[in-house]
mmCIF file with all atom_site columns, C-alpha atoms and ligand atoms in Angstrom:
data_model
loop_
_atom_site.group_PDB
_atom_site.id
_atom_site.type_symbol
_atom_site.label_atom_id
_atom_site.label_alt_id
_atom_site.label_comp_id
_atom_site.label_asym_id
_atom_site.label_entity_id
_atom_site.label_seq_id
_atom_site.pdbx_PDB_ins_code
_atom_site.Cartn_x
_atom_site.Cartn_y
_atom_site.Cartn_z
_atom_site.occupancy
_atom_site.B_iso_or_equiv
_atom_site.pdbx_formal_charge
_atom_site.auth_seq_id
_atom_site.auth_comp_id
_atom_site.auth_asym_id
_atom_site.auth_atom_id
_atom_site.pdbx_PDB_model_num
ATOM   1   C  CA  . MET A 1 1   ? -23.742 1.037   16.789  1.00 0.00 ? 305  MET A CA  1
ATOM   2   C  CA  . ASP A 1 2   ? -20.104 2.054   16.768  1.00 0.00 ? 306  ASP A CA  1
ATOM   3   C  CA  . LYS A 1 3   ? -19.007 2.695   13.167  1.00 0.00 ? 307  LYS A CA  1
ATOM   4   C  CA  . VAL A 1 4   ? -15.507 1.366   13.768  1.00 0.00 ? 308  VAL A CA  1
ATOM   5   C  CA  . LYS A 1 5   ? -17.041 -1.940  14.850  1.00 0.00 ? 309  LYS A CA  1
ATOM   6   C  CA  . ILE A 1 6   ? -19.335 -2.047  11.800  1.00 0.00 ? 310  ILE A CA  1
ATOM   7   C  CA  . ILE A 1 7   ? -16.395 -1.410  9.469   1.00 0.00 ? 311  ILE A CA  1
ATOM   8   C  CA  . LEU A 1 8   ? -14.226 -3.992  11.190  1.00 0.00 ? 312  LEU A CA  1
ATOM   9   C  CA  . ASP A 1 9   ? -16.974 -6.627  11.159  1.00 0.00 ? 313  ASP A CA  1
ATOM   10  C  CA  . TYR A 1 10  ? -17.535 -6.015  7.451   1.00 0.00 ? 314  TYR A CA  1
ATOM   11  C  CA  . LEU A 1 11  ? -13.837 -6.242  6.616   1.00 0.00 ? 315  LEU A CA  1
ATOM   12  C  CA  . LYS A 1 12  ? -13.421 -9.380  8.737   1.00 0.00 ? 316  LYS A CA  1
ATOM   13  C  CA  . GLU A 1 13  ? -16.309 -11.020 6.949   1.00 0.00 ? 317  GLU A CA  1
ATOM   14  C  CA  . HIS A 1 14  ? -15.296 -10.056 3.412   1.00 0.00 ? 318  HIS A CA  1
ATOM   15  C  CA  . PHE A 1 15  ? -11.524 -9.950  3.413   1.00 0.00 ? 319  PHE A CA  1
ATOM   16  C  CA  . PRO A 1 16  ? -9.619  -12.742 5.110   1.00 0.00 ? 320  PRO A CA  1
ATOM   17  C  CA  . ARG A 1 17  ? -6.706  -11.537 7.141   1.00 0.00 ? 321  ARG A CA  1
ATOM   18  C  CA  . HIS A 1 18  ? -3.465  -11.636 5.205   1.00 0.00 ? 322  HIS A CA  1
ATOM   19  C  CA  . THR A 1 19  ? -1.136  -14.299 6.551   1.00 0.00 ? 323  THR A CA  1
ATOM   20  C  CA  . HIS A 1 20  ? 1.107   -15.181 3.620   1.00 0.00 ? 324  HIS A CA  1
ATOM   21  C  CA  . LYS A 1 21  ? 4.610   -13.818 4.004   1.00 0.00 ? 325  LYS A CA  1
ATOM   22  C  CA  . TYR A 1 22  ? 6.330   -12.784 0.785   1.00 0.00 ? 326  TYR A CA  1
ATOM   23  C  CA  . ASN A 1 23  ? 10.013  -12.300 0.173   1.00 0.00 ? 327  ASN A CA  1
ATOM   24  C  CA  . PRO A 1 24  ? 10.754  -8.796  1.590   1.00 0.00 ? 328  PRO A CA  1
ATOM   25  C  CA  . TYR A 1 25  ? 13.078  -7.935  -1.308  1.00 0.00 ? 329  TYR A CA  1
ATOM   26  C  CA  . ASP A 1 26  ? 10.382  -8.858  -3.862  1.00 0.00 ? 330  ASP A CA  1
ATOM   27  C  CA  . VAL A 1 27  ? 7.821   -6.766  -1.969  1.00 0.00 ? 331  VAL A CA  1
ATOM   28  C  CA  . LEU A 1 28  ? 10.215  -3.818  -1.809  1.00 0.00 ? 332  LEU A CA  1
ATOM   29  C  CA  . VAL A 1 29  ? 11.032  -3.890  -5.539  1.00 0.00 ? 333  VAL A CA  1
ATOM   30  C  CA  . SER A 1 30  ? 7.366   -4.289  -6.527  1.00 0.00 ? 334  SER A CA  1
ATOM   31  C  CA  . CYS A 1 31  ? 6.261   -1.506  -4.246  1.00 0.00 ? 335  CYS A CA  1
ATOM   32  C  CA  . VAL A 1 32  ? 8.855   0.955   -5.561  1.00 0.00 ? 336  VAL A CA  1
ATOM   33  C  CA  . LEU A 1 33  ? 7.726   0.066   -9.078  1.00 0.00 ? 337  LEU A CA  1
ATOM   34  C  CA  . SER A 1 34  ? 4.052   0.416   -8.159  1.00 0.00 ? 338  SER A CA  1
ATOM   35  C  CA  . GLN A 1 35  ? 4.243   4.085   -7.259  1.00 0.00 ? 339  GLN A CA  1
ATOM   36  C  CA  . ARG A 1 36  ? 1.833   5.974   -9.507  1.00 0.00 ? 340  ARG A CA  1
ATOM   37  C  CA  . ALA A 1 37  ? 1.339   2.880   -11.688 1.00 0.00 ? 341  ALA A CA  1
ATOM   38  C  CA  . ARG A 1 38  ? -1.514  0.517   -12.449 1.00 0.00 ? 342  ARG A CA  1
ATOM   39  C  CA  . ASP A 1 39  ? -1.585  -2.896  -10.752 1.00 0.00 ? 343  ASP A CA  1
ATOM   40  C  CA  . GLU A 1 40  ? -1.481  -4.913  -13.990 1.00 0.00 ? 344  GLU A CA  1
ATOM   41  C  CA  . VAL A 1 41  ? 1.596   -3.060  -15.287 1.00 0.00 ? 345  VAL A CA  1
ATOM   42  C  CA  . THR A 1 42  ? 3.312   -3.279  -11.905 1.00 0.00 ? 346  THR A CA  1
ATOM   43  C  CA  . GLU A 1 43  ? 2.788   -7.024  -11.702 1.00 0.00 ? 347  GLU A CA  1
ATOM   44  C  CA  . LYS A 1 44  ? 4.133   -7.663  -15.178 1.00 0.00 ? 348  LYS A CA  1
ATOM   45  C  CA  . VAL A 1 45  ? 7.137   -5.363  -14.864 1.00 0.00 ? 349  VAL A CA  1
ATOM   46  C  CA  . SER A 1 46  ? 8.029   -6.588  -11.349 1.00 0.00 ? 350  SER A CA  1
ATOM   47  C  CA  . ALA A 1 47  ? 8.077   -10.178 -12.585 1.00 0.00 ? 351  ALA A CA  1
ATOM   48  C  CA  . GLU A 1 48  ? 10.365  -9.200  -15.490 1.00 0.00 ? 352  GLU A CA  1
ATOM   49  C  CA  . LEU A 1 49  ? 12.786  -7.316  -13.264 1.00 0.00 ? 353  LEU A CA  1
ATOM   50  C  CA  . LEU A 1 50  ? 12.846  -9.933  -10.517 1.00 0.00 ? 354  LEU A CA  1
ATOM   51  C  CA  . LYS A 1 51  ? 13.620  -12.553 -13.144 1.00 0.00 ? 355  LYS A CA  1
ATOM   52  C  CA  . ILE A 1 52  ? 16.909  -10.849 -14.045 1.00 0.00 ? 356  ILE A CA  1
ATOM   53  C  CA  . ALA A 1 53  ? 17.554  -9.388  -10.579 1.00 0.00 ? 357  ALA A CA  1
ATOM   54  C  CA  . PRO A 1 54  ? 16.303  -11.875 -7.981  1.00 0.00 ? 358  PRO A CA  1
ATOM   55  C  CA  . THR A 1 55  ? 18.617  -10.469 -5.291  1.00 0.00 ? 359  THR A CA  1
ATOM   56  C  CA  . PRO A 1 56  ? 19.933  -7.002  -4.319  1.00 0.00 ? 360  PRO A CA  1
ATOM   57  C  CA  . GLU A 1 57  ? 23.401  -8.091  -5.441  1.00 0.00 ? 361  GLU A CA  1
ATOM   58  C  CA  . LYS A 1 58  ? 22.157  -8.907  -8.947  1.00 0.00 ? 362  LYS A CA  1
ATOM   59  C  CA  . LEU A 1 59  ? 20.153  -5.695  -9.072  1.00 0.00 ? 363  LEU A CA  1
ATOM   60  C  CA  . ALA A 1 60  ? 23.217  -3.659  -8.109  1.00 0.00 ? 364  ALA A CA  1
ATOM   61  C  CA  . LYS A 1 61  ? 25.238  -5.259  -10.904 1.00 0.00 ? 365  LYS A CA  1
ATOM   62  C  CA  . LEU A 1 62  ? 22.745  -4.280  -13.597 1.00 0.00 ? 366  LEU A CA  1
ATOM   63  C  CA  . ASP A 1 63  ? 23.330  -1.164  -15.583 1.00 0.00 ? 367  ASP A CA  1
ATOM   64  C  CA  . VAL A 1 64  ? 20.741  1.592   -14.918 1.00 0.00 ? 368  VAL A CA  1
ATOM   65  C  CA  . LYS A 1 65  ? 19.951  1.542   -18.641 1.00 0.00 ? 369  LYS A CA  1
ATOM   66  C  CA  . GLU A 1 66  ? 19.194  -2.161  -18.524 1.00 0.00 ? 370  GLU A CA  1
ATOM   67  C  CA  . ILE A 1 67  ? 16.913  -1.736  -15.527 1.00 0.00 ? 371  ILE A CA  1
ATOM   68  C  CA  . ALA A 1 68  ? 15.189  1.147   -17.322 1.00 0.00 ? 372  ALA A CA  1
ATOM   69  C  CA  . ARG A 1 69  ? 14.740  -0.943  -20.469 1.00 0.00 ? 373  ARG A CA  1
ATOM   70  C  CA  . THR A 1 70  ? 13.209  -3.782  -18.443 1.00 0.00 ? 374  THR A CA  1
ATOM   71  C  CA  . ILE A 1 71  ? 10.771  -1.591  -16.556 1.00 0.00 ? 375  ILE A CA  1
ATOM   72  C  CA  . LYS A 1 72  ? 9.998   0.809   -19.426 1.00 0.00 ? 376  LYS A CA  1
ATOM   73  C  CA  . PRO A 1 73  ? 6.221   0.129   -19.572 1.00 0.00 ? 377  PRO A CA  1
ATOM   74  C  CA  . ILE A 1 74  ? 5.889   1.673   -16.133 1.00 0.00 ? 378  ILE A CA  1
ATOM   75  C  CA  . GLY A 1 75  ? 5.613   5.408   -15.441 1.00 0.00 ? 379  GLY A CA  1
ATOM   76  C  CA  . PHE A 1 76  ? 8.703   7.286   -14.214 1.00 0.00 ? 380  PHE A CA  1
ATOM   77  C  CA  . TYR A 1 77  ? 10.829  4.340   -15.296 1.00 0.00 ? 381  TYR A CA  1
ATOM   78  C  CA  . ARG A 1 78  ? 14.072  6.283   -15.576 1.00 0.00 ? 382  ARG A CA  1
ATOM   79  C  CA  . GLN A 1 79  ? 13.806  7.674   -12.062 1.00 0.00 ? 383  GLN A CA  1
ATOM   80  C  CA  . LYS A 1 80  ? 12.719  4.298   -10.697 1.00 0.00 ? 384  LYS A CA  1
ATOM   81  C  CA  . ALA A 1 81  ? 15.625  2.554   -12.463 1.00 0.00 ? 385  ALA A CA  1
ATOM   82  C  CA  . LYS A 1 82  ? 18.126  4.830   -10.709 1.00 0.00 ? 386  LYS A CA  1
ATOM   83  C  CA  . ARG A 1 83  ? 16.461  4.322   -7.346  1.00 0.00 ? 387  ARG A CA  1
ATOM   84  C  CA  . LEU A 1 84  ? 16.328  0.559   -7.737  1.00 0.00 ? 388  LEU A CA  1
ATOM   85  C  CA  . LYS A 1 85  ? 19.983  0.337   -8.706  1.00 0.00 ? 389  LYS A CA  1
ATOM   86  C  CA  . GLU A 1 86  ? 20.847  2.344   -5.582  1.00 0.00 ? 390  GLU A CA  1
ATOM   87  C  CA  . ILE A 1 87  ? 18.622  0.123   -3.435  1.00 0.00 ? 391  ILE A CA  1
ATOM   88  C  CA  . GLY A 1 88  ? 20.483  -2.896  -4.815  1.00 0.00 ? 392  GLY A CA  1
ATOM   89  C  CA  . ARG A 1 89  ? 23.790  -1.255  -3.946  1.00 0.00 ? 393  ARG A CA  1
ATOM   90  C  CA  . MET A 1 90  ? 22.695  -0.283  -0.433  1.00 0.00 ? 394  MET A CA  1
ATOM   91  C  CA  . LEU A 1 91  ? 21.337  -3.761  0.307   1.00 0.00 ? 395  LEU A CA  1
ATOM   92  C  CA  . THR A 1 92  ? 24.201  -5.759  -1.196  1.00 0.00 ? 396  THR A CA  1
ATOM   93  C  CA  . ASP A 1 93  ? 25.272  -8.394  1.347   1.00 0.00 ? 397  ASP A CA  1
ATOM   94  C  CA  . LYS A 1 94  ? 22.594  -7.149  3.733   1.00 0.00 ? 398  LYS A CA  1
ATOM   95  C  CA  . LYS A 1 95  ? 19.069  -8.160  4.570   1.00 0.00 ? 399  LYS A CA  1
ATOM   96  C  CA  . VAL A 1 96  ? 16.107  -5.947  3.745   1.00 0.00 ? 400  VAL A CA  1
ATOM   97  C  CA  . PRO A 1 97  ? 15.648  -3.981  6.984   1.00 0.00 ? 401  PRO A CA  1
ATOM   98  C  CA  . ASP A 1 98  ? 12.628  -4.849  9.090   1.00 0.00 ? 402  ASP A CA  1
ATOM   99  C  CA  . SER A 1 99  ? 12.175  -1.444  10.671  1.00 0.00 ? 403  SER A CA  1
ATOM   100 C  CA  . LEU A 1 100 ? 10.390  1.586   9.292   1.00 0.00 ? 404  LEU A CA  1
ATOM   101 C  CA  . ASP A 1 101 ? 13.222  3.925   10.245  1.00 0.00 ? 405  ASP A CA  1
ATOM   102 C  CA  . GLU A 1 102 ? 15.754  1.899   8.269   1.00 0.00 ? 406  GLU A CA  1
ATOM   103 C  CA  . LEU A 1 103 ? 13.485  1.241   5.310   1.00 0.00 ? 407  LEU A CA  1
ATOM   104 C  CA  . ILE A 1 104 ? 12.733  4.923   4.725   1.00 0.00 ? 408  ILE A CA  1
ATOM   105 C  CA  . LYS A 1 105 ? 16.469  5.575   4.331   1.00 0.00 ? 409  LYS A CA  1
ATOM   106 C  CA  . LEU A 1 106 ? 16.311  3.723   1.006   1.00 0.00 ? 410  LEU A CA  1
ATOM   107 C  CA  . PRO A 1 107 ? 15.727  5.868   -2.105  1.00 0.00 ? 411  PRO A CA  1
ATOM   108 C  CA  . GLY A 1 108 ? 12.116  6.016   -3.245  1.00 0.00 ? 412  GLY A CA  1
ATOM   109 C  CA  . VAL A 1 109 ? 10.887  4.469   -0.004  1.00 0.00 ? 413  VAL A CA  1
ATOM   110 C  CA  . GLY A 1 110 ? 8.417   6.537   1.993   1.00 0.00 ? 414  GLY A CA  1
ATOM   111 C  CA  . ARG A 1 111 ? 6.187   5.486   4.876   1.00 0.00 ? 415  ARG A CA  1
ATOM   112 C  CA  . LYS A 1 112 ? 3.655   3.778   2.632   1.00 0.00 ? 416  LYS A CA  1
ATOM   113 C  CA  . THR A 1 113 ? 6.223   1.602   0.865   1.00 0.00 ? 417  THR A CA  1
ATOM   114 C  CA  . ALA A 1 114 ? 8.017   0.871   4.137   1.00 0.00 ? 418  ALA A CA  1
ATOM   115 C  CA  . ASN A 1 115 ? 4.746   -0.179  5.779   1.00 0.00 ? 419  ASN A CA  1
ATOM   116 C  CA  . VAL A 1 116 ? 3.873   -2.385  2.794   1.00 0.00 ? 420  VAL A CA  1
ATOM   117 C  CA  . VAL A 1 117 ? 7.231   -4.160  3.193   1.00 0.00 ? 421  VAL A CA  1
ATOM   118 C  CA  . LEU A 1 118 ? 6.635   -4.566  6.940   1.00 0.00 ? 422  LEU A CA  1
ATOM   119 C  CA  . CYS A 1 119 ? 3.091   -5.908  6.382   1.00 0.00 ? 423  CYS A CA  1
ATOM   120 C  CA  . TYR A 1 120 ? 3.602   -8.221  3.465   1.00 0.00 ? 424  TYR A CA  1
ATOM   121 C  CA  . GLY A 1 121 ? 7.300   -9.060  3.701   1.00 0.00 ? 425  GLY A CA  1
ATOM   122 C  CA  . PHE A 1 122 ? 7.591   -9.427  7.479   1.00 0.00 ? 426  PHE A CA  1
ATOM   123 C  CA  . ASN A 1 123 ? 3.988   -10.014 8.611   1.00 0.00 ? 427  ASN A CA  1
ATOM   124 C  CA  . ARG A 1 124 ? 4.204   -7.021  10.950  1.00 0.00 ? 428  ARG A CA  1
ATOM   125 C  CA  . ASP A 1 125 ? 1.209   -5.013  12.070  1.00 0.00 ? 429  ASP A CA  1
ATOM   126 C  CA  . ALA A 1 126 ? 1.237   -1.772  10.100  1.00 0.00 ? 430  ALA A CA  1
ATOM   127 C  CA  . ILE A 1 127 ? -1.173  0.358   8.082   1.00 0.00 ? 431  ILE A CA  1
ATOM   128 C  CA  . PRO A 1 128 ? 0.187   1.395   4.693   1.00 0.00 ? 432  PRO A CA  1
ATOM   129 C  CA  . VAL A 1 129 ? -1.842  4.392   3.554   1.00 0.00 ? 433  VAL A CA  1
ATOM   130 C  CA  . ASP A 1 130 ? -2.221  4.325   -0.215  1.00 0.00 ? 434  ASP A CA  1
ATOM   131 C  CA  . THR A 1 131 ? -4.715  6.343   -2.276  1.00 0.00 ? 435  THR A CA  1
ATOM   132 C  CA  . HIS A 1 132 ? -7.596  3.949   -1.505  1.00 0.00 ? 436  HIS A CA  1
ATOM   133 C  CA  . VAL A 1 133 ? -6.965  3.824   2.258   1.00 0.00 ? 437  VAL A CA  1
ATOM   134 C  CA  . ASN A 1 134 ? -6.619  7.598   2.288   1.00 0.00 ? 438  ASN A CA  1
ATOM   135 C  CA  . GLN A 1 135 ? -9.758  8.256   0.259   1.00 0.00 ? 439  GLN A CA  1
ATOM   136 C  CA  . VAL A 1 136 ? -12.004 5.689   1.983   1.00 0.00 ? 440  VAL A CA  1
ATOM   137 C  CA  . SER A 1 137 ? -10.976 6.950   5.451   1.00 0.00 ? 441  SER A CA  1
ATOM   138 C  CA  . LYS A 1 138 ? -11.724 10.542  4.491   1.00 0.00 ? 442  LYS A CA  1
ATOM   139 C  CA  . ARG A 1 139 ? -14.996 9.861   2.703   1.00 0.00 ? 443  ARG A CA  1
ATOM   140 C  CA  . ILE A 1 140 ? -16.383 7.840   5.599   1.00 0.00 ? 444  ILE A CA  1
ATOM   141 C  CA  . GLY A 1 141 ? -15.251 10.564  7.962   1.00 0.00 ? 445  GLY A CA  1
ATOM   142 C  CA  . LEU A 1 142 ? -12.840 8.541   10.057  1.00 0.00 ? 446  LEU A CA  1
ATOM   143 C  CA  . VAL A 1 143 ? -10.341 11.333  9.537   1.00 0.00 ? 447  VAL A CA  1
ATOM   144 C  CA  . ASP A 1 144 ? -10.561 14.963  8.555   1.00 0.00 ? 448  ASP A CA  1
ATOM   145 C  CA  . LYS A 1 145 ? -10.547 15.527  4.797   1.00 0.00 ? 449  LYS A CA  1
ATOM   146 C  CA  . ASN A 1 146 ? -7.472  17.746  5.083   1.00 0.00 ? 450  ASN A CA  1
ATOM   147 C  CA  . ALA A 1 147 ? -5.464  15.236  7.137   1.00 0.00 ? 451  ALA A CA  1
ATOM   148 C  CA  . SER A 1 148 ? -1.986  14.396  5.858   1.00 0.00 ? 452  SER A CA  1
ATOM   149 C  CA  . VAL A 1 149 ? -1.161  10.815  4.915   1.00 0.00 ? 453  VAL A CA  1
ATOM   150 C  CA  . TYR A 1 150 ? 0.829   10.570  8.143   1.00 0.00 ? 454  TYR A CA  1
ATOM   151 C  CA  . ASP A 1 151 ? -2.156  11.766  10.190  1.00 0.00 ? 455  ASP A CA  1
ATOM   152 C  CA  . VAL A 1 152 ? -4.413  9.243   8.437   1.00 0.00 ? 456  VAL A CA  1
ATOM   153 C  CA  . GLU A 1 153 ? -2.004  6.442   9.360   1.00 0.00 ? 457  GLU A CA  1
ATOM   154 C  CA  . LYS A 1 154 ? -1.845  7.548   12.995  1.00 0.00 ? 458  LYS A CA  1
ATOM   155 C  CA  . LYS A 1 155 ? -5.608  8.046   13.300  1.00 0.00 ? 459  LYS A CA  1
ATOM   156 C  CA  . LEU A 1 156 ? -6.358  4.609   11.843  1.00 0.00 ? 460  LEU A CA  1
ATOM   157 C  CA  . GLU A 1 157 ? -3.822  3.081   14.234  1.00 0.00 ? 461  GLU A CA  1
ATOM   158 C  CA  . GLU A 1 158 ? -5.660  4.774   17.085  1.00 0.00 ? 462  GLU A CA  1
ATOM   159 C  CA  . LEU A 1 159 ? -9.125  3.669   15.939  1.00 0.00 ? 463  LEU A CA  1
ATOM   160 C  CA  . PHE A 1 160 ? -8.479  0.020   15.104  1.00 0.00 ? 464  PHE A CA  1
ATOM   161 C  CA  . PRO A 1 161 ? -6.959  -2.678  17.331  1.00 0.00 ? 465  PRO A CA  1
ATOM   162 C  CA  . LYS A 1 162 ? -3.389  -3.479  16.336  1.00 0.00 ? 466  LYS A CA  1
ATOM   163 C  CA  . GLU A 1 163 ? -4.172  -7.081  15.450  1.00 0.00 ? 467  GLU A CA  1
ATOM   164 C  CA  . TYR A 1 164 ? -6.386  -5.758  12.604  1.00 0.00 ? 468  TYR A CA  1
ATOM   165 C  CA  . TRP A 1 165 ? -4.046  -3.161  11.136  1.00 0.00 ? 469  TRP A CA  1
ATOM   166 C  CA  . ARG A 1 166 ? -3.047  -5.379  8.248   1.00 0.00 ? 470  ARG A CA  1
ATOM   167 C  CA  . LEU A 1 167 ? -6.694  -6.074  7.514   1.00 0.00 ? 471  LEU A CA  1
ATOM   168 C  CA  . ILE A 1 168 ? -7.368  -2.333  7.294   1.00 0.00 ? 472  ILE A CA  1
ATOM   169 C  CA  . ASN A 1 169 ? -4.919  -1.975  4.429   1.00 0.00 ? 473  ASN A CA  1
ATOM   170 C  CA  . LEU A 1 170 ? -6.051  -5.055  2.541   1.00 0.00 ? 474  LEU A CA  1
ATOM   171 C  CA  . GLY A 1 171 ? -9.733  -4.387  3.248   1.00 0.00 ? 475  GLY A CA  1
ATOM   172 C  CA  . PHE A 1 172 ? -9.786  -0.669  2.407   1.00 0.00 ? 476  PHE A CA  1
ATOM   173 C  CA  . VAL A 1 173 ? -7.779  -1.213  -0.775  1.00 0.00 ? 477  VAL A CA  1
ATOM   174 C  CA  . SER A 1 174 ? -10.168 -3.955  -1.944  1.00 0.00 ? 478  SER A CA  1
ATOM   175 C  CA  . PHE A 1 175 ? -13.218 -1.989  -0.782  1.00 0.00 ? 479  PHE A CA  1
ATOM   176 C  CA  . GLY A 1 176 ? -11.868 1.126   -2.538  1.00 0.00 ? 480  GLY A CA  1
ATOM   177 C  CA  . LYS A 1 177 ? -11.476 -0.780  -5.797  1.00 0.00 ? 481  LYS A CA  1
ATOM   178 C  CA  . ALA A 1 178 ? -14.823 -2.591  -5.636  1.00 0.00 ? 482  ALA A CA  1
ATOM   179 C  CA  . ILE A 1 179 ? -17.258 -0.161  -3.953  1.00 0.00 ? 483  ILE A CA  1
ATOM   180 C  CA  . CYS A 1 180 ? -15.806 3.138   -2.793  1.00 0.00 ? 484  CYS A CA  1
ATOM   181 C  CA  . LYS A 1 181 ? -14.260 3.719   -6.214  1.00 0.00 ? 485  LYS A CA  1
ATOM   182 C  CA  . PRO A 1 182 ? -12.245 6.886   -6.754  1.00 0.00 ? 486  PRO A CA  1
ATOM   183 C  CA  . ARG A 1 183 ? -14.649 7.902   -9.519  1.00 0.00 ? 487  ARG A CA  1
ATOM   184 C  CA  . GLY A 1 184 ? -18.252 6.902   -9.114  1.00 0.00 ? 488  GLY A CA  1
ATOM   185 C  CA  . PRO A 1 185 ? -18.382 5.286   -5.649  1.00 0.00 ? 489  PRO A CA  1
ATOM   186 C  CA  . LEU A 1 186 ? -21.287 2.817   -5.384  1.00 0.00 ? 490  LEU A CA  1
ATOM   187 C  CA  . CYS A 1 187 ? -22.806 4.646   -2.422  1.00 0.00 ? 491  CYS A CA  1
ATOM   188 C  CA  . LYS A 1 188 ? -26.357 3.365   -2.801  1.00 0.00 ? 492  LYS A CA  1
ATOM   189 C  CA  . LYS A 1 189 ? -25.300 -0.199  -2.154  1.00 0.00 ? 493  LYS A CA  1
ATOM   190 C  CA  . CYS A 1 190 ? -22.521 0.561   0.293   1.00 0.00 ? 494  CYS A CA  1
ATOM   191 C  CA  . PRO A 1 191 ? -22.774 -1.070  3.740   1.00 0.00 ? 495  PRO A CA  1
ATOM   192 C  CA  . PHE A 1 192 ? -21.421 2.115   5.359   1.00 0.00 ? 496  PHE A CA  1
ATOM   193 C  CA  . ASN A 1 193 ? -23.840 4.649   3.873   1.00 0.00 ? 497  ASN A CA  1
ATOM   194 C  CA  . ASP A 1 194 ? -25.772 4.976   7.166   1.00 0.00 ? 498  ASP A CA  1
ATOM   195 C  CA  . PHE A 1 195 ? -22.902 6.829   8.733   1.00 0.00 ? 499  PHE A CA  1
ATOM   196 C  CA  . CYS A 1 196 ? -20.645 7.868   5.844   1.00 0.00 ? 500  CYS A CA  1
ATOM   197 C  CA  . LYS A 1 197 ? -19.858 11.573  5.787   1.00 0.00 ? 501  LYS A CA  1
ATOM   198 C  CA  . PHE A 1 198 ? -19.539 11.710  1.998   1.00 0.00 ? 502  PHE A CA  1
ATOM   199 C  CA  . TYR A 1 199 ? -22.946 10.018  1.652   1.00 0.00 ? 503  TYR A CA  1
ATOM   200 C  CA  . LYS A 1 200 ? -24.599 12.481  4.016   1.00 0.00 ? 504  LYS A CA  1
ATOM   201 C  CA  . GLU A 1 201 ? -23.070 15.430  2.175   1.00 0.00 ? 505  GLU A CA  1
ATOM   202 C  CA  . ASN A 1 202 ? -24.068 14.186  -1.258  1.00 0.00 ? 506  ASN A CA  1
ATOM   203 C  CA  . TYR A 1 203 ? -27.308 12.235  -0.845  1.00 0.00 ? 507  TYR A CA  1
ATOM   204 C  CA  . SER A 1 204 ? -29.179 13.656  2.156   1.00 0.00 ? 508  SER A CA  1
HETATM 205 S  S1  . LIG B 2 .   ? -21.203 5.552   1.094   1.00 0.00 ? 1963 LIG B S1  1
HETATM 206 FE FE1 . LIG B 2 .   ? -20.074 5.976   -0.776  1.00 0.00 ? 1963 LIG B FE1 1
HETATM 207 S  S2  . LIG B 2 .   ? -18.411 7.333   -0.196  1.00 0.00 ? 1963 LIG B S2  1
HETATM 208 FE FE2 . LIG B 2 .   ? -19.224 6.382   1.659   1.00 0.00 ? 1963 LIG B FE2 1
HETATM 209 S  S3  . LIG B 2 .   ? -17.894 4.635   2.019   1.00 0.00 ? 1963 LIG B S3  1
HETATM 210 FE FE3 . LIG B 2 .   ? -19.668 3.954   0.869   1.00 0.00 ? 1963 LIG B FE3 1
HETATM 211 S  S4  . LIG B 2 .   ? -19.070 4.055   -1.266  1.00 0.00 ? 1963 LIG B S4  1
HETATM 212 FE FE4 . LIG B 2 .   ? -17.610 5.266   -0.100  1.00 0.00 ? 1963 LIG B FE4 1
#
């Protein structure tokens, strides 16, 4: 059977398609904070910052030092504080852009962050490629192990129907945390081990 179909059927069964639309500004701030940070810290720090800066205008008015103090538990907080202040300034009296090309003009916003904002802030079909999506795709063998993050995004877009792109992100992230873990993937009980490249290389 076609492996893309098996993967899609599994994701459809285990991870309901995301439909909730969040505030794009909240998603943007959280995603910038989340870079190279753990989920629990990101959640806590995002809530603290959004409490004192619920809009770009309020964020722009904060002193960089105050932003840094608020987000201090997170890695790279000084750099992120500067970027966030600039994002606040650039978005003052404007809406968060709903296009990838505009989003990536903001400091600290690359394709992954931009696609997260499009997916979760605007309910658009996009595939943000984070470490889990990247690793799962490569281990299974959907993409070459040397593929760039951009190539992974494009290959996944080619393999999966557009209406399921958002599910690919949500599903692979959850699957990567629960089964295909970065360290110690649970290959023996994985539903994809019949055709997974990593499994064949390591267990056959
Ligand atoms: S078999 Fe192992 S490496 Fe392959 S997808 Fe499953 S958990 Fe990941």
